[in-house]
Tab-separated table of C-alpha atoms in Angstrom:
chain	number	residue	atom	x	y	z
A	620	MET	CA	0.000	0.000	0.000
A	621	SER	CA	1.058	3.583	-0.543
A	622	ASP	CA	2.551	5.073	2.588
A	623	GLN	CA	1.706	8.523	3.859
A	624	PRO	CA	2.868	10.768	6.714
A	625	ARG	CA	1.276	9.855	9.984
A	626	PRO	CA	1.249	11.282	13.524
A	627	ALA	CA	4.403	10.764	15.588
A	628	ARG	CA	2.507	8.595	18.118
A	629	ARG	CA	3.443	4.931	17.669
A	630	THR	CA	0.816	2.397	16.624
A	631	SER	CA	-0.243	0.141	19.507
A	632	GLY	CA	1.085	-3.396	19.280
A	633	TRP	CA	4.180	-5.487	19.871
A	634	VAL	CA	7.594	-4.258	18.757
A	635	VAL	CA	9.452	-7.274	17.324
A	636	GLY	CA	12.525	-5.567	15.918
A	637	ARG	CA	13.960	-2.480	14.264
A	638	VAL	CA	15.052	-1.727	10.705
A	639	ALA	CA	16.439	1.533	9.313
A	640	GLY	CA	16.021	3.157	12.723
A	641	ALA	CA	12.271	2.377	12.898
A	642	PRO	CA	10.398	-0.247	14.979
A	643	ILE	CA	8.578	-3.210	13.432
A	644	VAL	CA	5.153	-3.357	15.080
A	645	LEU	CA	2.682	-6.247	15.084
A	646	ALA	CA	-0.744	-4.649	15.527
A	647	PRO	CA	-3.306	-6.653	17.538
A	648	SER	CA	-5.386	-7.020	14.377
A	649	TRP	CA	-2.517	-9.038	12.859
A	650	VAL	CA	-3.252	-11.867	15.284
A	651	VAL	CA	-6.860	-11.931	14.070
A	652	ALA	CA	-5.665	-12.059	10.458
A	653	ALA	CA	-3.176	-14.859	11.206
A	654	VAL	CA	-5.803	-17.003	12.934
A	655	VAL	CA	-8.488	-16.423	10.295
A	656	LEU	CA	-6.129	-17.073	7.381
A	657	THR	CA	-4.803	-20.244	9.015
A	658	VAL	CA	-8.336	-21.614	9.386
A	659	VAL	CA	-9.315	-20.522	5.858
A	660	LEU	CA	-6.213	-22.098	4.291
A	661	ALA	CA	-6.478	-25.403	6.151
A	662	PRO	CA	-8.795	-26.987	3.530
A	663	ALA	CA	-6.377	-25.906	0.787
A	664	VAL	CA	-3.512	-27.611	2.646
A	665	ARG	CA	-5.544	-30.826	2.811
A	666	GLY	CA	-5.988	-30.551	-0.956
A	667	TRP	CA	-2.241	-30.097	-1.454
A	668	ALA	CA	-1.423	-33.047	0.817
A	669	PRO	CA	-4.386	-35.480	1.019
A	670	GLY	CA	-2.548	-37.732	3.449
A	671	MET	CA	-2.033	-34.970	6.004
A	672	VAL	CA	-4.443	-34.931	8.966
A	673	GLY	CA	-4.879	-33.374	12.388
A	674	ALA	CA	-2.861	-30.494	13.783
A	675	ARG	CA	-0.198	-30.789	11.066
A	676	VAL	CA	-2.660	-29.295	8.582
A	677	TYR	CA	-2.989	-26.138	10.683
A	678	VAL	CA	0.747	-25.978	11.337
A	679	VAL	CA	1.432	-25.988	7.590
A	680	ALA	CA	-1.323	-23.409	7.022
A	681	LEU	CA	0.207	-21.204	9.738
A	682	VAL	CA	3.660	-21.542	8.137
A	683	PHE	CA	2.213	-20.267	4.871
A	684	VAL	CA	0.526	-17.347	6.675
A	685	VAL	CA	3.818	-16.439	8.357
A	686	LEU	CA	5.573	-16.560	4.975
A	687	LEU	CA	2.852	-14.353	3.514
A	688	PHE	CA	3.215	-11.713	6.203
A	689	ALA	CA	6.991	-11.950	6.009
A	690	SER	CA	6.600	-11.018	2.353
A	691	VAL	CA	4.414	-8.085	3.364
A	692	LEU	CA	7.104	-7.016	5.828
A	693	VAL	CA	9.764	-7.175	3.099
A	694	HIS	CA	7.453	-4.986	0.989
A	695	GLU	CA	7.232	-2.382	3.755
A	696	ILE	CA	10.930	-2.505	4.611
A	697	ALA	CA	11.719	-1.901	0.937
A	698	HIS	CA	9.644	1.289	1.154
A	699	GLY	CA	11.544	2.342	4.261
A	700	LEU	CA	15.041	1.620	2.977
A	701	VAL	CA	14.525	3.504	-0.278
A	702	ALA	CA	12.900	6.370	1.609
A	703	ARG	CA	15.803	6.608	4.032
A	704	ALA	CA	18.265	6.605	1.142
A	705	ARG	CA	16.334	9.566	-0.289
A	706	GLY	CA	16.343	11.496	3.001
A	707	GLN	CA	12.866	10.508	4.226
A	708	GLN	CA	13.121	8.771	7.611
A	709	PRO	CA	10.617	5.948	8.274
A	710	GLN	CA	8.905	6.115	11.675
A	711	GLU	CA	7.539	2.568	11.946
A	712	PHE	CA	6.711	-0.583	9.972
A	713	VAL	CA	3.327	-2.013	10.959
A	714	LEU	CA	1.703	-5.373	10.146
A	715	THR	CA	-2.089	-5.225	10.416
A	716	LEU	CA	-5.257	-7.122	9.556
A	717	LEU	CA	-5.115	-6.189	5.869
A	718	GLY	CA	-1.357	-6.323	5.386
A	719	GLY	CA	0.863	-3.484	6.518
A	720	HIS	CA	2.012	0.096	6.158
A	721	THR	CA	5.094	2.206	6.652
A	722	SER	CA	4.767	5.536	8.448
A	723	PHE	CA	6.935	8.576	7.759
A	724	GLY	CA	7.352	11.764	9.734
A	725	ALA	CA	7.005	13.926	6.626
A	726	ALA	CA	5.872	13.586	3.036
A	727	ALA	CA	8.339	13.010	0.201
A	728	ALA	CA	9.899	16.271	-0.917
A	729	THR	CA	9.825	15.579	-4.659
A	730	PRO	CA	7.717	13.571	-7.138
A	731	GLY	CA	10.756	11.429	-7.935
A	732	THR	CA	11.296	10.404	-4.323
A	733	ASN	CA	7.581	9.748	-3.869
A	734	ALA	CA	7.519	7.444	-6.912
A	735	LEU	CA	10.719	5.575	-6.040
A	736	VAL	CA	9.599	4.899	-2.465
A	737	ALA	CA	6.205	3.703	-3.696
A	738	VAL	CA	7.473	1.356	-6.395
A	739	ALA	CA	10.108	-0.240	-4.118
A	740	GLY	CA	7.504	-2.354	-2.282
A	741	PRO	CA	5.909	-4.044	-5.306
A	742	VAL	CA	9.340	-4.592	-6.889
A	743	ALA	CA	10.477	-6.380	-3.708
A	744	ASN	CA	7.392	-8.630	-3.889
A	745	LEU	CA	7.979	-9.440	-7.558
A	746	VAL	CA	11.614	-10.323	-6.837
A	747	LEU	CA	10.448	-12.608	-4.004
A	748	ALA	CA	7.886	-14.152	-6.341
A	749	GLY	CA	10.631	-15.004	-8.794
A	750	GLY	CA	12.781	-16.524	-6.047
A	751	PHE	CA	9.907	-18.603	-4.664
A	752	LEU	CA	8.995	-19.755	-8.181
A	753	VAL	CA	12.512	-20.950	-8.985
A	754	ALA	CA	12.819	-22.715	-5.615
A	755	GLY	CA	9.363	-24.262	-5.889
A	756	LEU	CA	9.977	-25.657	-9.359
A	757	ALA	CA	13.327	-27.030	-8.199
A	758	VAL	CA	11.725	-28.866	-5.251
A	759	GLY	CA	8.753	-30.064	-7.306
A	760	ARG	CA	5.005	-29.922	-6.964
A	761	ASP	CA	4.877	-33.433	-5.568
A	762	GLN	CA	6.505	-32.184	-2.351
A	763	LEU	CA	4.553	-30.139	0.209
A	764	VAL	CA	7.476	-27.728	0.578
A	765	GLY	CA	7.444	-27.202	-3.166
A	766	VAL	CA	3.725	-26.472	-3.110
A	767	LEU	CA	4.217	-23.928	-0.313
A	768	LEU	CA	7.021	-22.255	-2.247
A	769	LEU	CA	4.857	-22.041	-5.371
A	770	ALA	CA	2.024	-20.643	-3.265
A	771	GLY	CA	4.480	-18.048	-1.976
A	772	ALA	CA	5.389	-17.184	-5.552
A	773	PHE	CA	1.727	-16.722	-6.441
A	774	SER	CA	0.915	-14.613	-3.354
A	775	ASN	CA	3.944	-12.355	-3.814
A	776	GLY	CA	3.230	-11.950	-7.504
A	777	PHE	CA	-0.379	-11.073	-6.763
A	778	VAL	CA	0.531	-8.581	-4.002
A	779	GLY	CA	3.186	-6.958	-6.189
A	780	LEU	CA	0.976	-6.600	-9.258
A	781	PHE	CA	-2.145	-5.618	-7.301
A	782	ASN	CA	-0.269	-2.846	-5.514
A	783	LEU	CA	0.783	-1.418	-8.863
A	784	LEU	CA	-2.828	-0.614	-9.765
A	785	PRO	CA	-2.997	3.172	-10.388
A	786	GLY	CA	-5.033	4.431	-7.471
A	787	LEU	CA	-4.343	5.592	-3.930
A	788	PRO	CA	-3.801	4.192	-1.350
A	789	LEU	CA	-2.070	1.543	-3.499
A	790	ASP	CA	1.567	2.026	-4.472
A	791	GLY	CA	0.637	2.413	-8.122
A	792	GLY	CA	-1.551	5.305	-7.012
A	793	ALA	CA	1.481	6.994	-5.488
A	794	VAL	CA	3.314	6.583	-8.787
A	795	LEU	CA	0.351	8.163	-10.614
A	796	GLN	CA	0.258	10.920	-7.978
A	797	SER	CA	3.941	11.614	-8.616
A	798	LEU	CA	3.446	11.753	-12.384
A	799	VAL	CA	0.580	14.260	-12.152
A	800	TRP	CA	2.499	16.220	-9.504
A	801	ALA	CA	5.552	16.428	-11.782
A	802	VAL	CA	3.466	17.548	-14.779
A	803	THR	CA	1.297	20.116	-12.950
A	804	GLY	CA	3.774	21.203	-10.292
A	805	ARG	CA	1.112	20.659	-7.603
A	806	ARG	CA	1.158	17.777	-5.128
A	807	HIS	CA	-2.492	18.521	-4.337
A	808	THR	CA	-3.592	17.894	-7.932
A	809	GLY	CA	-1.627	14.653	-8.111
A	810	THR	CA	-3.145	13.391	-4.869
A	811	VAL	CA	-6.720	14.199	-5.864
A	812	VAL	CA	-6.384	12.569	-9.306
A	813	ALA	CA	-4.763	9.423	-7.862
A	814	ALA	CA	-7.305	9.241	-5.031
A	815	TRP	CA	-10.268	9.383	-7.427
A	816	CYS	CA	-8.603	6.619	-9.441
A	817	GLY	CA	-8.325	4.718	-6.145
A	818	ARG	CA	-12.081	4.996	-5.716
A	819	LEU	CA	-12.501	3.521	-9.194
A	820	VAL	CA	-10.170	0.653	-8.222
A	821	ALA	CA	-12.277	0.061	-5.087
A	822	VAL	CA	-15.428	-0.136	-7.205
A	823	GLY	CA	-13.607	-2.551	-9.514
A	824	VAL	CA	-12.671	-4.790	-6.559
A	825	PHE	CA	-16.298	-4.836	-5.415
A	826	ALA	CA	-17.402	-5.682	-8.958
A	827	VAL	CA	-14.909	-8.544	-9.324
A	828	ALA	CA	-15.800	-9.955	-5.895
A	829	PHE	CA	-19.592	-9.695	-6.194
A	830	ALA	CA	-20.784	-8.993	-9.744
A	831	LEU	CA	-18.349	-11.061	-11.838
A	832	PRO	CA	-19.332	-14.453	-10.352
A	833	PHE	CA	-22.998	-13.757	-11.161
A	834	ALA	CA	-22.063	-12.618	-14.678
A	835	LEU	CA	-20.273	-15.944	-15.180
A	836	GLY	CA	-23.336	-17.867	-14.055
A	837	GLY	CA	-22.173	-18.661	-10.535
A	838	ARG	CA	-22.165	-17.083	-7.106
A	839	PRO	CA	-19.375	-15.490	-5.058
A	840	THR	CA	-17.930	-17.708	-2.350
A	841	LEU	CA	-18.113	-16.486	1.229
A	842	THR	CA	-14.324	-16.087	1.341
A	843	ASP	CA	-14.220	-14.067	-1.891
A	844	ALA	CA	-17.113	-11.901	-0.749
A	845	VAL	CA	-15.612	-11.177	2.667
A	846	TRP	CA	-12.092	-10.417	1.437
A	847	GLY	CA	-13.345	-8.550	-1.631
A	848	GLY	CA	-15.575	-6.427	0.580
A	849	LEU	CA	-12.820	-5.740	3.108
A	850	ILE	CA	-10.201	-4.856	0.501
A	851	GLY	CA	-12.617	-2.733	-1.537
A	852	ALA	CA	-13.764	-0.875	1.574
A	853	PHE	CA	-10.163	-0.358	2.674
A	854	ILE	CA	-9.157	1.084	-0.691
A	855	TRP	CA	-12.233	3.354	-0.816
A	856	SER	CA	-11.554	4.577	2.722
A	857	GLY	CA	-7.876	5.178	1.964
A	858	ALA	CA	-8.686	7.058	-1.236
A	859	SER	CA	-11.258	9.223	0.557
A	860	GLY	CA	-8.767	9.931	3.331
A	861	ALA	CA	-6.179	10.955	0.729
A	862	ILE	CA	-8.636	13.448	-0.772
A	863	ARG	CA	-9.338	14.975	2.649
A	864	ALA	CA	-5.616	15.111	3.441
A	865	ALA	CA	-4.910	16.754	0.081
A	866	ARG	CA	-7.457	19.474	0.779
A	867	THR	CA	-5.933	20.127	4.187
A	868	GLN	CA	-2.413	20.180	2.753
A	869	ASP	CA	-3.525	22.571	0.026
A	870	ALA	CA	-4.975	24.876	2.677
A	871	VAL	CA	-1.693	24.715	4.604
A	872	ASP	CA	0.356	25.415	1.463
A	873	GLN	CA	-1.701	28.567	0.795
A	874	LEU	CA	-1.535	29.791	4.396
A	875	THR	CA	-0.511	33.447	4.790
A	876	VAL	CA	-0.889	36.027	7.529
A	877	GLU	CA	-3.347	37.907	5.294
A	878	ARG	CA	-5.550	34.807	5.054
A	879	VAL	CA	-5.723	33.927	8.740
A	880	GLY	CA	-4.945	37.219	10.481
A	881	ARG	CA	-6.331	40.739	10.651
A	882	ARG	CA	-4.401	43.808	9.639
A	883	ALA	CA	-2.874	45.570	12.634
A	884	ALA	CA	-1.209	48.914	13.297
A	885	ALA	CA	1.269	49.737	16.053
A	886	VAL	CA	1.145	52.529	18.633
A	887	GLY	CA	3.426	53.489	21.483
A	888	HIS	CA	2.752	52.552	25.084
A	889	THR	CA	2.224	56.222	26.000
A	890	ASP	CA	-0.420	56.871	23.315
A	891	SER	CA	-4.080	57.391	24.071
A	892	VAL	CA	-7.120	55.480	22.887
A	893	ALA	CA	-7.926	58.368	20.517
A	894	GLN	CA	-4.467	58.191	18.992
A	895	ALA	CA	-4.821	54.417	18.602
A	896	ARG	CA	-8.143	54.905	16.819
A	897	ALA	CA	-6.626	57.468	14.464
A	898	VAL	CA	-3.614	55.307	13.627
A	899	ALA	CA	-5.837	52.267	12.950
A	900	ALA	CA	-8.175	54.282	10.733
A	901	ALA	CA	-5.295	55.769	8.729
A	902	ALA	CA	-3.771	52.311	8.175
A	903	GLY	CA	-7.090	50.602	7.473
A	904	ALA	CA	-6.281	48.241	10.349
A	905	GLN	CA	-8.734	46.174	12.364
A	906	ASP	CA	-6.445	45.679	15.342
A	907	VAL	CA	-3.913	47.716	17.273
A	908	VAL	CA	-0.696	46.458	18.845
A	909	VAL	CA	0.967	48.373	21.668
A	910	LEU	CA	4.753	48.564	21.529
A	911	ALA	CA	7.001	48.475	24.577
A	912	PRO	CA	9.669	51.183	25.053
A	913	ASP	CA	12.204	48.918	23.316
A	914	GLY	CA	9.918	48.597	20.282
A	915	ARG	CA	8.796	44.987	20.765
A	916	PRO	CA	5.073	44.068	20.675
A	917	ALA	CA	3.954	44.102	24.294
A	918	ALA	CA	0.142	44.051	24.127
A	919	TYR	CA	-2.843	44.271	21.804
A	920	VAL	CA	-5.922	46.403	22.179
A	921	ASP	CA	-9.131	44.711	23.322
A	922	VAL	CA	-11.527	45.985	20.647
A	923	ALA	CA	-14.601	45.705	22.865
A	924	ALA	CA	-12.924	47.532	25.736
A	925	ALA	CA	-11.636	50.289	23.447
A	926	SER	CA	-15.082	50.742	21.896
A	927	SER	CA	-16.579	51.307	25.320
A	928	VAL	CA	-14.407	54.393	25.945
A	929	PRO	CA	-16.495	57.555	25.263
A	930	ALA	CA	-15.189	59.883	22.563
A	931	ASP	CA	-14.757	62.765	25.039
A	932	LEU	CA	-12.499	60.598	27.230
A	933	ALA	CA	-10.573	58.798	24.495
A	934	GLY	CA	-7.949	61.536	24.255
A	935	THR	CA	-7.034	61.253	27.936
A	936	THR	CA	-7.396	57.469	28.354
A	937	PRO	CA	-4.073	55.615	27.980
A	938	VAL	CA	-4.248	52.862	25.391
A	939	THR	CA	-2.612	50.503	27.893
A	940	THR	CA	-5.814	50.542	29.973
A	941	VAL	CA	-7.699	48.717	27.203
A	942	ALA	CA	-4.830	46.429	26.153
A	943	VAL	CA	-4.137	42.755	26.814
A	944	THR	CA	-0.529	41.932	27.656
A	945	LEU	CA	1.317	39.625	25.304
A	946	PRO	CA	3.858	37.171	26.743
A	947	GLY	CA	7.301	36.881	25.218
A	948	GLY	CA	7.429	34.610	22.192
A	949	ALA	CA	3.952	35.516	20.901
A	950	VAL	CA	5.441	36.908	17.673
A	951	VAL	CA	5.887	35.350	14.222
A	952	ASP	CA	7.620	36.403	11.022
A	953	GLY	CA	4.855	37.839	8.845
A	954	THR	CA	6.730	37.014	5.639
A	955	LEU	CA	6.427	33.248	6.217
A	956	VAL	CA	3.906	31.239	4.188
A	957	GLY	CA	2.581	27.686	4.063
A	958	PRO	CA	3.929	24.989	6.392
A	959	ALA	CA	6.691	27.300	7.676
A	960	LEU	CA	4.080	29.799	8.862
A	961	LEU	CA	1.953	27.055	10.407
A	962	ASP	CA	4.964	25.712	12.321
A	963	ALA	CA	5.831	29.216	13.550
A	964	LEU	CA	2.236	29.847	14.634
A	965	GLY	CA	2.220	26.507	16.436
A	966	ARG	CA	5.310	27.452	18.441
A	967	ALA	CA	4.087	30.969	19.198
A	968	SER	CA	0.618	29.806	20.217
A	969	ARG	CA	2.176	27.860	23.088
A	970	HIS	CA	2.696	31.245	24.717
A	971	SER	CA	-0.534	32.970	23.701
A	972	PRO	CA	-3.728	32.273	21.674
A	973	VAL	CA	-3.170	35.669	20.013
A	974	VAL	CA	0.039	36.176	18.014
A	975	VAL	CA	1.542	39.317	16.465
A	976	ALA	CA	2.919	39.088	12.919
A	977	VAL	CA	5.936	41.300	12.239
A	978	ALA	CA	7.423	41.752	8.756
A	979	HIS	CA	10.658	43.677	8.161
A	980	GLY	CA	10.501	45.158	11.650
A	981	ARG	CA	6.917	46.411	11.254
A	982	VAL	CA	3.708	45.074	12.808
A	983	VAL	CA	1.466	43.807	9.985
A	984	GLY	CA	-1.168	41.637	11.603
A	985	LEU	CA	-2.721	39.962	14.581
A	986	VAL	CA	-3.464	36.247	14.327
A	987	ARG	CA	-5.859	34.364	16.590
A	988	VAL	CA	-5.550	30.571	16.871
A	989	PRO	CA	-9.312	29.907	16.378
A	990	ASP	CA	-9.136	31.815	13.061
A	991	VAL	CA	-6.263	29.575	11.877
A	992	VAL	CA	-8.177	26.413	12.807
A	993	ALA	CA	-11.311	27.718	11.068
A	994	ALA	CA	-9.363	28.549	7.919
A	995	LEU	CA	-7.815	25.073	7.733
A	996	ARG	CA	-11.164	23.383	8.304
A	997	ALA	CA	-12.864	25.518	5.685
């Protein structure tokens, strides 16, 4: 599956090792998958080896399941190793109910890196498929080990080719995303196009699992229906999540002080409310920031409190009486845009929910955290 940036919090589960500086995590749902697949594959094992009975059947089925998930792990580790070589550090490798995923702390910086990381997983599976095929043919189909090796070749070939389908969250979708991103210059456009293709792939999976058997004059088996439904739903959910994430990322990329803040003018700490009103009106500002004697932003005017001062008293009322003190650190560079601005606002908002934007030594705006959140949600 295509791998996207995820929160820094580690997935719950059992850490069974580390590769490329990242933990390998078995999610609790993996146990469910291992048990269910072992039970489902037991009849197939009896077909491969008619003389096998009892617990040995389930042991062989479990061995195949372990080999299958080991192949999935190789797929994910291939993503991580290529990513690390391209400067994108993996955070964790996770095996889950429907396979696995690799988490990264940040998205790939370029379309080329995004495509290379994505294609590494399927290529690893196809290489494994070739190795299993050669080994299986060498052992022979008349041996149970040979049958298991050939089954491993089939499963790896299927996983590799299926993941190359051009739709997110599959790896082929990430390759398509990269291609559109490279052509248009916009990651957002690439993600949306690949995600909609992912929805089409999900519909195709549903159709193959449910409609195709009827079209061929039969009925879908319970196993095909369950796995087809789960995989189709997973792909649809992943594609929809990619669309939502793309919209959020696009909003972040277009973030500016002008978009999320209100224009502000600066006055001295000895000025009056009347002077503050005049300065704001002349600058077309909605807010007023009070400067300390050393010139740093020290407070901002409470608009409601300033409005309550009568006109005949505004000239003698110090602006500091209607101002809210700003703690140190509640200032950002007003020339920043996109993720850099969001990071700066995040750091500054630890000190105050209201932040002053200063560009080239001049106060240009006042940003309130709820306005930033509203803008990103919108």
